[in-house]
Amino acid sequence: MAEEEDPFASEGKRTAPICILFEDARQVFKFDDLGREVAQIAFPAALALTADPIASLIDTAFIGRIGPVELAAVGVSIALFNQVSRIAIFPLVSVTTSFVAEEDTVSPEGPEVSPENKELIPQKESSDSALKFSSFDSEKLEQMTTRRHIPSASTALVMGSILGLVQAILLIAGAKPLLNFMGVGYDSLMLTPAQRYLTLRSLGAPAVLLSLAMQGVFRGLKDTKTPLYATIAGDATNIILDPIFIFVFHLGVSGAAIAHVISQYLISVILFWRLMDQIDLVPPSIKHLQFGRFLKNGFLLLMRVIAVTFCVTLAASMAAHLGPTPMAAFQVCLQVWLAASLLADGLAVAGQAILASAFARKDYSKAAATASRVLQLGLVLGLILAAVLGVGLRVGAKLFTKDVNVLHVISIGIPFVSATQPINTLAFVFDGVNFGASDFAYSAYSMVAVALISILCLFILSSSYGFIGIWVALTIYMSLRALAGFWRIGTGTGPWNFLWR
């Protein structure tokens, strides 16, 4: 058996693991095999990931025409819904992507035909028997032999459905106290529209979690085009229905929520229909489901996402305590901040899927090259986003509101939104790289440490400097996230210890 190629066998090629960040930097835009593979996964994934925040931005733009109170109320509700969703979504999607990529890599190109199905294959006894095998039977057999058995996919769908129902019940039943925790008092003008929007949008929680679980499956299969097409169809429906429900039917914030829920169920139906063509979603028995494996690694990522969620939710809560005007401005800045930064998640998805396959094959040369390429592309993307948002948001802020006071506060947040983009993109890509290495434990524990420091900064800086203090604290938070990801690879520890060879 041929010896595995060692990417570090050549003397002097790399002196320390940290050099992986600068490896072949001149070829960052090279469209070789790796470049094509990254682009084919990252580009559709980035578009799909940013589609939902863009839909939320469009919701924000339409609602901003109603009034600043409604804009602030919906801002709090969206922040709450998204952060609660992330608690379930992020662990589920991340674990699903890695597990499906690993299973798809180590399994044969196509599933073996079961003994039961073999009986349906016509034997070459005579030409007559071949003729008896109709075209309908041929199509049926082809479908049976091409649909793959991937236990992680079935497990992800079951867990996504259950978690979606739990989230819907939680948000609908606890809407008032949760909004109160977010800074919307029982005597606040924001309470009624915020509760109405949150309750209606929560009806779409099962569809949201199920669709994202399926997106995790498609990512593991390195197919990010299907989720993109489904997301575009759903969000286009949302954009069309928004003005109809809000202004034509005079439903206000309720109309925006209803339009969003309809779009999410449409996305789920499309993804489920397409997934059924590729994977046999019904496992032979419940024993084939991998609940134990999901729960073990999902719990680690749950710790991580709770830490992340608490930081962002606390920031939104502190902005809400400052009043409707700062909260409305914070909502606009936060949505733009997240939508732009999520473009880097496309690279993170590509890195995770390719790395999971490479580690499953023990192809460390491919793993090192992939990590270098996606990190370098992430830095370039961050610099481009910083320049675009620094100029574009000053002009585009008027798309979200005409209120002079809100626009003034938005202008204060613009430098933070734009300047932090390189940091944000690197943080997201580092996450994808470490997930691809199945380094879930380090990702969880390091994020908890980052969150503790960031929460302390939020309390101190927001109480002293208000709106500006919140954004300074968020900048510190993202910087620490990027540093934690850099530390693992740069020191060559954990799954990256092969970099020392």
Coordinates of C-alpha atoms in Angstrom, one line a residue:
M1 CA 0.0 0.0 0.0
A2 CA 1.4 3.4 -1.0
E3 CA 2.5 5.6 1.9
E4 CA 0.2 8.6 2.5
E5 CA 1.5 11.8 1.1
D6 CA 2.7 14.1 3.9
P7 CA 2.2 17.7 3.1
F8 CA 5.0 18.6 5.4
A9 CA 7.6 16.1 4.3
S10 CA 9.6 18.6 2.3
E11 CA 12.2 20.1 4.6
G12 CA 11.7 23.8 5.1
K13 CA 8.3 24.0 3.6
R14 CA 6.7 25.0 6.8
T15 CA 8.4 25.7 10.1
A16 CA 5.3 26.0 12.4
P17 CA 1.6 25.4 12.3
I18 CA 0.9 29.1 12.2
C19 CA 2.3 29.2 8.7
I20 CA -0.8 27.4 7.4
L21 CA -2.5 30.8 7.5
F22 CA 0.0 32.2 4.9
E23 CA 0.6 29.1 2.8
D24 CA 0.4 29.8 -0.9
A25 CA -1.2 33.2 -0.3
R26 CA -0.3 34.3 -3.8
Q27 CA -2.6 31.6 -5.1
V28 CA -5.6 32.7 -3.1
F29 CA -7.7 33.4 -6.2
K30 CA -6.3 30.4 -8.2
F31 CA -9.1 28.5 -9.8
D32 CA -7.6 25.1 -9.5
D33 CA -9.4 21.9 -8.4
L34 CA -9.5 23.1 -4.8
G35 CA -10.6 26.6 -5.9
R36 CA -13.4 25.3 -8.0
E37 CA -14.6 23.0 -5.2
V38 CA -14.6 25.8 -2.7
A39 CA -16.4 28.1 -5.1
Q40 CA -19.1 25.5 -6.1
I41 CA -20.0 25.0 -2.4
A42 CA -19.3 28.5 -0.9
F43 CA -21.0 30.7 -3.5
P44 CA -24.5 29.1 -3.4
A45 CA -24.2 28.6 0.4
A46 CA -23.4 32.3 0.9
L47 CA -26.3 33.4 -1.2
A48 CA -28.6 31.0 0.7
L49 CA -27.3 32.1 4.1
T50 CA -27.7 35.8 3.4
A51 CA -31.2 35.3 1.8
D52 CA -33.0 35.1 5.2
P53 CA -31.3 38.1 6.7
I54 CA -32.0 40.0 3.5
A55 CA -35.7 39.0 3.8
S56 CA -35.6 40.3 7.4
L57 CA -34.0 43.5 6.1
I58 CA -36.9 43.9 3.6
D59 CA -39.3 43.2 6.5
T60 CA -37.5 46.0 8.4
A61 CA -37.7 48.4 5.4
F62 CA -41.5 47.8 5.0
I63 CA -42.2 48.0 8.7
G64 CA -40.1 51.1 9.0
R65 CA -42.7 52.8 6.8
I66 CA -45.3 52.2 9.5
G67 CA -43.5 54.0 12.3
P68 CA -40.4 53.9 14.6
V69 CA -42.3 52.2 17.5
E70 CA -43.3 49.3 15.2
L71 CA -39.8 49.1 13.8
A72 CA -38.3 48.9 17.2
A73 CA -40.9 46.3 18.3
V74 CA -40.3 44.1 15.4
G75 CA -36.5 44.5 15.9
V76 CA -36.8 43.1 19.4
S77 CA -39.0 40.2 18.2
I78 CA -36.7 39.3 15.4
A79 CA -33.7 39.4 17.7
L80 CA -35.4 37.2 20.2
F81 CA -36.8 34.7 17.6
N82 CA -33.4 34.4 15.8
Q83 CA -31.4 33.9 19.0
V84 CA -33.8 31.3 20.4
S85 CA -33.7 29.6 17.0
R86 CA -29.9 29.5 16.9
I87 CA -29.9 27.6 20.2
A88 CA -31.4 24.7 18.3
I89 CA -30.4 25.3 14.8
F90 CA -26.7 25.9 15.1
P91 CA -25.8 22.6 16.8
L92 CA -28.2 20.6 14.6
V93 CA -27.0 22.0 11.3
S94 CA -23.3 22.0 12.2
V95 CA -23.3 18.4 13.5
T96 CA -25.4 17.3 10.6
T97 CA -23.1 18.8 8.0
S98 CA -20.0 17.1 9.4
F99 CA -21.7 13.7 10.0
V100 CA -23.3 13.5 6.6
A101 CA -20.0 14.5 4.9
E102 CA -18.1 11.8 6.8
E103 CA -20.7 9.1 6.1
D104 CA -21.0 10.0 2.5
T105 CA -17.2 9.9 2.1
V106 CA -16.6 6.5 3.7
S107 CA -19.6 4.9 2.1
P108 CA -19.5 3.5 -1.5
E109 CA -20.5 5.9 -4.3
G110 CA -23.9 4.2 -4.4
P111 CA -25.7 2.1 -1.8
E112 CA -25.6 -1.6 -2.2
V113 CA -28.8 -3.1 -3.5
S114 CA -30.5 -5.0 -0.7
P115 CA -31.3 -8.7 -1.1
E116 CA -35.0 -7.8 -1.3
N117 CA -34.4 -5.3 -4.2
K118 CA -32.0 -7.7 -6.0
E119 CA -35.0 -9.9 -6.6
L120 CA -36.5 -7.1 -8.8
I121 CA -33.5 -7.1 -11.1
P122 CA -34.2 -9.0 -14.3
Q123 CA -31.8 -11.9 -14.9
K124 CA -30.3 -12.2 -18.4
E125 CA -32.1 -15.5 -19.1
S126 CA -33.6 -14.5 -22.3
S127 CA -34.5 -11.5 -24.4
D128 CA -38.2 -12.1 -23.5
S129 CA -37.6 -11.7 -19.8
A130 CA -35.7 -8.4 -20.5
L131 CA -38.6 -7.2 -22.5
K132 CA -41.0 -8.0 -19.7
F133 CA -39.1 -5.6 -17.5
S134 CA -40.9 -2.4 -18.2
S135 CA -39.6 1.1 -18.3
F136 CA -41.6 1.9 -15.2
D137 CA -39.8 -0.9 -13.3
S138 CA -36.5 0.3 -14.6
E139 CA -37.2 3.8 -13.2
K140 CA -38.3 2.3 -9.9
L141 CA -35.1 0.1 -9.7
E142 CA -32.9 3.1 -10.6
Q143 CA -34.5 5.1 -7.8
M144 CA -33.9 2.4 -5.3
T145 CA -30.3 1.9 -6.3
T146 CA -29.4 5.6 -6.3
R147 CA -31.1 6.8 -3.1
R148 CA -28.6 6.6 -0.3
H149 CA -29.0 5.4 3.2
I150 CA -27.4 8.0 5.5
P151 CA -28.5 7.6 9.1
S152 CA -27.4 11.1 10.1
A153 CA -29.9 12.6 7.6
S154 CA -32.9 10.8 9.0
T155 CA -31.8 11.6 12.6
A156 CA -31.4 15.3 11.7
L157 CA -35.0 15.5 10.3
V158 CA -36.5 13.9 13.3
M159 CA -34.7 16.1 15.7
G160 CA -35.4 19.2 13.6
S161 CA -39.1 18.5 13.7
I162 CA -39.2 18.0 17.5
L163 CA -37.1 21.0 18.3
G164 CA -39.2 23.2 16.0
L165 CA -42.4 22.2 17.8
V166 CA -40.8 22.9 21.2
Q167 CA -39.6 26.3 20.1
A168 CA -43.0 27.3 18.8
I169 CA -44.7 26.3 22.0
L170 CA -42.0 28.1 24.1
L171 CA -42.2 31.4 22.2
I172 CA -46.0 31.5 22.0
A173 CA -46.6 30.7 25.6
G174 CA -43.8 32.9 27.0
A175 CA -44.0 35.8 24.6
K176 CA -44.6 38.5 27.2
P177 CA -42.0 37.5 29.8
L178 CA -39.4 36.9 27.1
L179 CA -40.1 40.3 25.6
N180 CA -39.9 41.8 29.0
F181 CA -36.5 40.3 29.5
M182 CA -35.5 41.9 26.2
G183 CA -36.3 45.3 27.7
V184 CA -39.9 45.7 26.5
G185 CA -41.8 46.7 29.6
Y186 CA -45.4 45.8 30.2
D187 CA -46.3 49.5 29.9
S188 CA -44.1 50.0 26.7
L189 CA -45.7 51.1 23.4
M190 CA -43.6 48.3 21.8
L191 CA -45.2 45.5 23.7
T192 CA -48.4 44.9 21.7
P193 CA -46.9 45.0 18.2
A194 CA -43.8 43.0 19.4
Q195 CA -46.0 40.3 21.0
R196 CA -48.2 40.1 17.9
Y197 CA -45.3 39.7 15.5
L198 CA -43.4 37.2 17.7
T199 CA -46.5 35.0 18.3
L200 CA -47.4 34.8 14.6
R201 CA -43.8 34.3 13.4
S202 CA -43.3 31.5 16.0
L203 CA -45.9 29.4 14.1
G204 CA -43.2 29.0 11.5
A205 CA -40.6 27.7 13.9
P206 CA -41.2 24.0 12.9
A207 CA -40.6 24.8 9.3
V208 CA -37.5 26.9 10.1
L209 CA -35.8 24.2 12.0
L210 CA -36.8 21.4 9.7
S211 CA -35.6 23.3 6.6
L212 CA -32.3 24.2 8.2
A213 CA -31.8 20.6 9.3
M214 CA -32.3 19.6 5.6
Q215 CA -29.9 22.3 4.6
G216 CA -27.3 20.7 6.9
V217 CA -27.8 17.4 5.0
F218 CA -27.4 19.0 1.6
R219 CA -24.2 20.8 2.8
G220 CA -22.8 17.5 3.9
L221 CA -23.5 16.1 0.4
K222 CA -21.6 19.2 -0.9
D223 CA -24.8 20.4 -2.6
T224 CA -25.5 24.0 -1.7
K225 CA -27.4 24.8 -4.9
T226 CA -30.6 23.1 -3.9
P227 CA -30.9 25.0 -0.6
L228 CA -30.2 28.2 -2.6
Y229 CA -33.0 27.6 -5.0
A230 CA -35.5 26.7 -2.3
T231 CA -34.5 29.8 -0.2
I232 CA -34.8 32.1 -3.2
A233 CA -38.3 30.7 -3.9
G234 CA -39.4 31.2 -0.3
D235 CA -37.9 34.6 0.2
A236 CA -39.3 35.9 -3.1
T237 CA -42.7 34.8 -1.9
N238 CA -42.0 36.7 1.3
I239 CA -41.1 39.9 -0.5
I240 CA -44.2 39.7 -2.7
L241 CA -46.6 39.0 0.2
D242 CA -45.1 41.6 2.5
P243 CA -46.6 44.8 0.9
I244 CA -49.8 43.0 0.2
F245 CA -50.4 41.9 3.8
I246 CA -49.0 45.0 5.4
F247 CA -50.5 47.8 3.3
V248 CA -53.2 46.3 1.1
F249 CA -54.9 44.2 3.8
H250 CA -53.8 46.7 6.5
L251 CA -52.4 43.9 8.7
G252 CA -49.3 45.9 9.7
V253 CA -46.7 43.9 11.7
S254 CA -49.0 40.9 11.7
G255 CA -48.9 40.9 7.8
A256 CA -45.1 40.8 7.8
A257 CA -45.1 37.9 10.2
I258 CA -47.7 35.9 8.2
A259 CA -45.7 36.5 5.0
H260 CA -42.6 35.2 6.6
V261 CA -44.2 32.1 8.0
I262 CA -45.7 31.2 4.6
S263 CA -42.3 31.5 3.0
Q264 CA -40.6 29.2 5.5
Y265 CA -43.1 26.4 5.0
L266 CA -42.6 26.7 1.2
I267 CA -38.9 26.3 1.6
S268 CA -39.4 23.2 3.8
V269 CA -41.7 21.6 1.2
I270 CA -39.2 22.2 -1.6
L271 CA -36.2 20.9 0.3
F272 CA -38.1 17.8 1.6
W273 CA -39.3 17.0 -2.0
R274 CA -35.7 17.2 -3.4
L275 CA -34.1 15.3 -0.5
M276 CA -36.5 12.4 -1.0
D277 CA -35.0 11.9 -4.5
Q278 CA -31.5 11.4 -3.1
I279 CA -31.8 9.8 0.3
D280 CA -34.0 7.1 1.8
L281 CA -35.3 9.1 4.7
V282 CA -37.1 6.1 6.4
P283 CA -34.5 4.1 8.4
P284 CA -34.8 0.3 8.6
S285 CA -35.5 0.7 12.3
I286 CA -35.2 3.2 15.1
K287 CA -31.9 1.6 16.1
H288 CA -30.3 3.1 12.9
L289 CA -31.0 6.6 14.1
Q290 CA -28.0 8.2 15.7
F291 CA -29.5 10.2 18.6
G292 CA -26.7 9.4 21.0
R293 CA -24.0 10.7 18.6
F294 CA -26.0 13.8 17.8
L295 CA -26.8 14.5 21.4
K296 CA -23.2 14.1 22.6
N297 CA -21.7 16.5 20.0
G298 CA -24.9 18.6 19.9
F299 CA -24.6 19.3 23.6
L300 CA -21.1 20.6 23.2
L301 CA -22.3 23.0 20.4
L302 CA -25.4 23.8 22.4
M303 CA -23.1 25.2 25.1
R304 CA -21.3 27.2 22.4
V305 CA -24.4 28.6 20.8
I306 CA -26.0 29.5 24.1
A307 CA -22.9 31.6 24.9
V308 CA -23.1 33.2 21.4
T309 CA -26.8 33.8 21.7
F310 CA -26.6 35.3 25.1
C311 CA -24.0 37.9 24.0
V312 CA -26.1 39.1 21.0
T313 CA -29.4 38.9 22.8
L314 CA -28.0 40.8 25.8
A315 CA -26.7 43.5 23.4
A316 CA -30.2 43.8 21.8
S317 CA -31.8 43.9 25.3
M318 CA -29.4 46.7 26.4
A319 CA -30.3 48.7 23.2
A320 CA -34.0 48.2 23.9
H321 CA -33.5 49.6 27.4
L322 CA -32.1 52.8 25.8
G323 CA -35.5 53.4 24.2
P324 CA -37.3 53.0 20.8
T325 CA -35.0 55.3 18.8
P326 CA -31.7 53.6 19.8
M327 CA -33.3 50.2 19.5
A328 CA -34.6 50.9 16.0
A329 CA -31.2 52.1 15.0
F330 CA -29.6 49.1 16.6
Q331 CA -32.0 46.8 14.7
V332 CA -31.0 48.2 11.3
C333 CA -27.2 48.1 12.1
L334 CA -27.4 44.6 13.6
Q335 CA -29.3 43.2 10.6
V336 CA -26.8 44.7 8.1
W337 CA -23.9 43.5 10.3
L338 CA -25.2 40.0 10.4
A339 CA -26.3 39.8 6.8
A340 CA -22.9 41.0 5.6
S341 CA -20.9 38.8 7.9
L342 CA -22.9 35.7 7.0
L343 CA -21.4 35.9 3.5
A344 CA -18.3 34.4 5.2
D345 CA -20.5 31.5 6.4
G346 CA -20.5 30.3 2.8
L347 CA -16.7 29.9 3.0
A348 CA -17.2 28.3 6.4
V349 CA -19.7 25.8 5.0
A350 CA -17.3 25.0 2.1
G351 CA -14.4 24.6 4.5
Q352 CA -16.4 22.4 6.9
A353 CA -17.7 20.0 4.2
I354 CA -14.4 19.6 2.4
L355 CA -12.4 19.3 5.6
A356 CA -14.8 16.7 7.1
S357 CA -14.3 14.6 3.9
A358 CA -10.5 15.1 4.0
F359 CA -10.2 14.1 7.7
A360 CA -12.4 11.0 7.1
R361 CA -9.9 9.9 4.3
K362 CA -6.9 11.1 6.5
D363 CA -5.9 13.3 3.6
Y364 CA -4.0 15.8 5.6
S365 CA -2.5 17.5 2.6
K366 CA -6.1 18.4 1.4
A367 CA -7.0 19.5 4.9
A368 CA -4.1 21.9 5.2
A369 CA -4.6 23.3 1.7
T370 CA -8.4 23.8 2.3
A371 CA -7.9 25.5 5.7
S372 CA -5.3 27.9 4.1
R373 CA -7.5 28.8 1.1
V374 CA -10.8 29.5 2.9
L375 CA -9.1 31.6 5.7
Q376 CA -7.3 33.7 3.1
L377 CA -10.4 34.2 1.1
G378 CA -12.3 35.1 4.3
L379 CA -9.8 37.9 5.0
V380 CA -10.1 39.3 1.5
L381 CA -13.9 39.1 1.7
G382 CA -13.9 41.0 5.0
L383 CA -11.8 43.8 3.6
I384 CA -14.2 44.1 0.6
L385 CA -17.3 44.2 2.9
A386 CA -15.7 46.8 5.1
A387 CA -15.2 49.1 2.1
V388 CA -18.6 48.5 0.7
L389 CA -20.5 49.0 3.9
G390 CA -18.5 52.0 5.0
V391 CA -19.8 53.9 1.9
G392 CA -23.0 52.1 1.1
L393 CA -24.7 52.1 4.5
R394 CA -24.5 55.9 4.8
V395 CA -26.6 56.2 1.7
G396 CA -28.7 53.0 2.2
A397 CA -29.8 53.8 5.7
K398 CA -32.7 55.9 4.4
L399 CA -34.2 52.7 2.9
F400 CA -35.0 51.5 6.4
T401 CA -36.5 54.6 8.0
K402 CA -37.2 58.3 7.4
D403 CA -37.0 59.2 11.0
V404 CA -34.2 61.8 11.5
N405 CA -33.3 60.7 15.0
V406 CA -33.0 57.1 14.1
L407 CA -30.9 57.9 11.1
H408 CA -28.6 60.0 13.3
V409 CA -28.0 57.0 15.7
I410 CA -27.5 54.7 12.7
S411 CA -24.7 56.9 11.5
I412 CA -22.9 56.4 14.9
G413 CA -23.1 52.6 14.4
I414 CA -21.9 52.6 10.8
P415 CA -18.1 52.7 11.5
F416 CA -18.4 49.7 13.8
V417 CA -20.5 47.7 11.3
S418 CA -18.0 48.3 8.5
A419 CA -14.7 48.2 10.4
T420 CA -15.5 44.8 12.1
Q421 CA -16.1 42.9 8.9
P422 CA -12.6 41.5 8.4
I423 CA -12.7 40.3 12.1
N424 CA -16.2 38.8 11.6
T425 CA -15.4 36.9 8.4
L426 CA -12.3 35.4 9.9
A427 CA -14.2 34.4 13.1
F428 CA -16.9 32.6 11.0
V429 CA -14.5 30.9 8.7
F430 CA -12.4 29.7 11.7
D431 CA -15.6 28.2 13.1
G432 CA -16.2 26.2 9.9
V433 CA -12.6 25.0 9.7
N434 CA -12.7 23.7 13.3
F435 CA -16.1 22.1 12.8
G436 CA -14.8 20.3 9.7
A437 CA -12.1 18.8 11.9
S438 CA -14.9 17.7 14.3
D439 CA -13.3 19.8 17.0
F440 CA -16.6 20.5 18.8
A441 CA -15.2 20.3 22.3
Y442 CA -12.7 23.1 21.8
S443 CA -15.2 25.2 19.9
A444 CA -17.6 24.9 22.9
Y445 CA -15.3 25.6 25.8
S446 CA -13.4 28.4 24.1
M447 CA -16.7 30.1 23.2
V448 CA -17.9 30.0 26.8
A449 CA -14.7 31.7 27.9
V450 CA -15.1 34.3 25.1
A451 CA -18.7 34.9 26.2
L452 CA -17.9 35.5 29.8
I453 CA -15.4 38.2 29.0
S454 CA -17.7 39.7 26.4
I455 CA -20.7 39.8 28.7
L456 CA -18.6 41.6 31.3
C457 CA -17.6 44.1 28.6
L458 CA -21.2 44.7 27.6
F459 CA -22.3 45.5 31.1
I460 CA -19.4 47.9 31.8
L461 CA -19.3 49.7 28.4
S462 CA -23.1 50.0 27.8
S463 CA -23.6 51.5 31.2
S464 CA -20.9 54.0 30.6
Y465 CA -21.1 54.8 26.9
G466 CA -24.6 53.7 25.9
F467 CA -25.1 52.9 22.2
I468 CA -21.4 53.3 21.4
G469 CA -20.4 51.1 24.3
I470 CA -22.6 48.3 23.0
W471 CA -20.9 48.3 19.7
V472 CA -17.4 48.5 21.3
A473 CA -18.3 45.4 23.3
L474 CA -19.6 43.6 20.2
T475 CA -16.3 44.4 18.5
I476 CA -14.3 42.9 21.4
Y477 CA -16.6 39.8 21.3
M478 CA -16.0 39.1 17.6
S479 CA -12.2 39.8 18.0
L480 CA -12.0 37.2 20.8
R481 CA -14.0 34.7 18.7
A482 CA -11.5 35.1 15.9
L483 CA -8.5 34.8 18.3
A484 CA -9.9 31.6 19.7
G485 CA -10.2 30.0 16.3
F486 CA -6.7 31.2 15.3
W487 CA -5.2 29.8 18.5
R488 CA -6.2 26.2 17.9
I489 CA -4.8 26.0 14.4
G490 CA -1.8 28.4 15.0
T491 CA -0.6 26.2 17.9
G492 CA -1.1 23.0 16.1
T493 CA -3.1 21.3 18.9
G494 CA -6.0 18.9 18.8
P495 CA -6.8 17.6 15.4
W496 CA -4.3 20.0 13.9
N497 CA -1.3 18.4 15.5
F498 CA -0.4 16.9 12.2
L499 CA 0.8 20.3 11.2
W500 CA 4.0 19.8 13.3
R501 CA 5.2 16.9 11.1

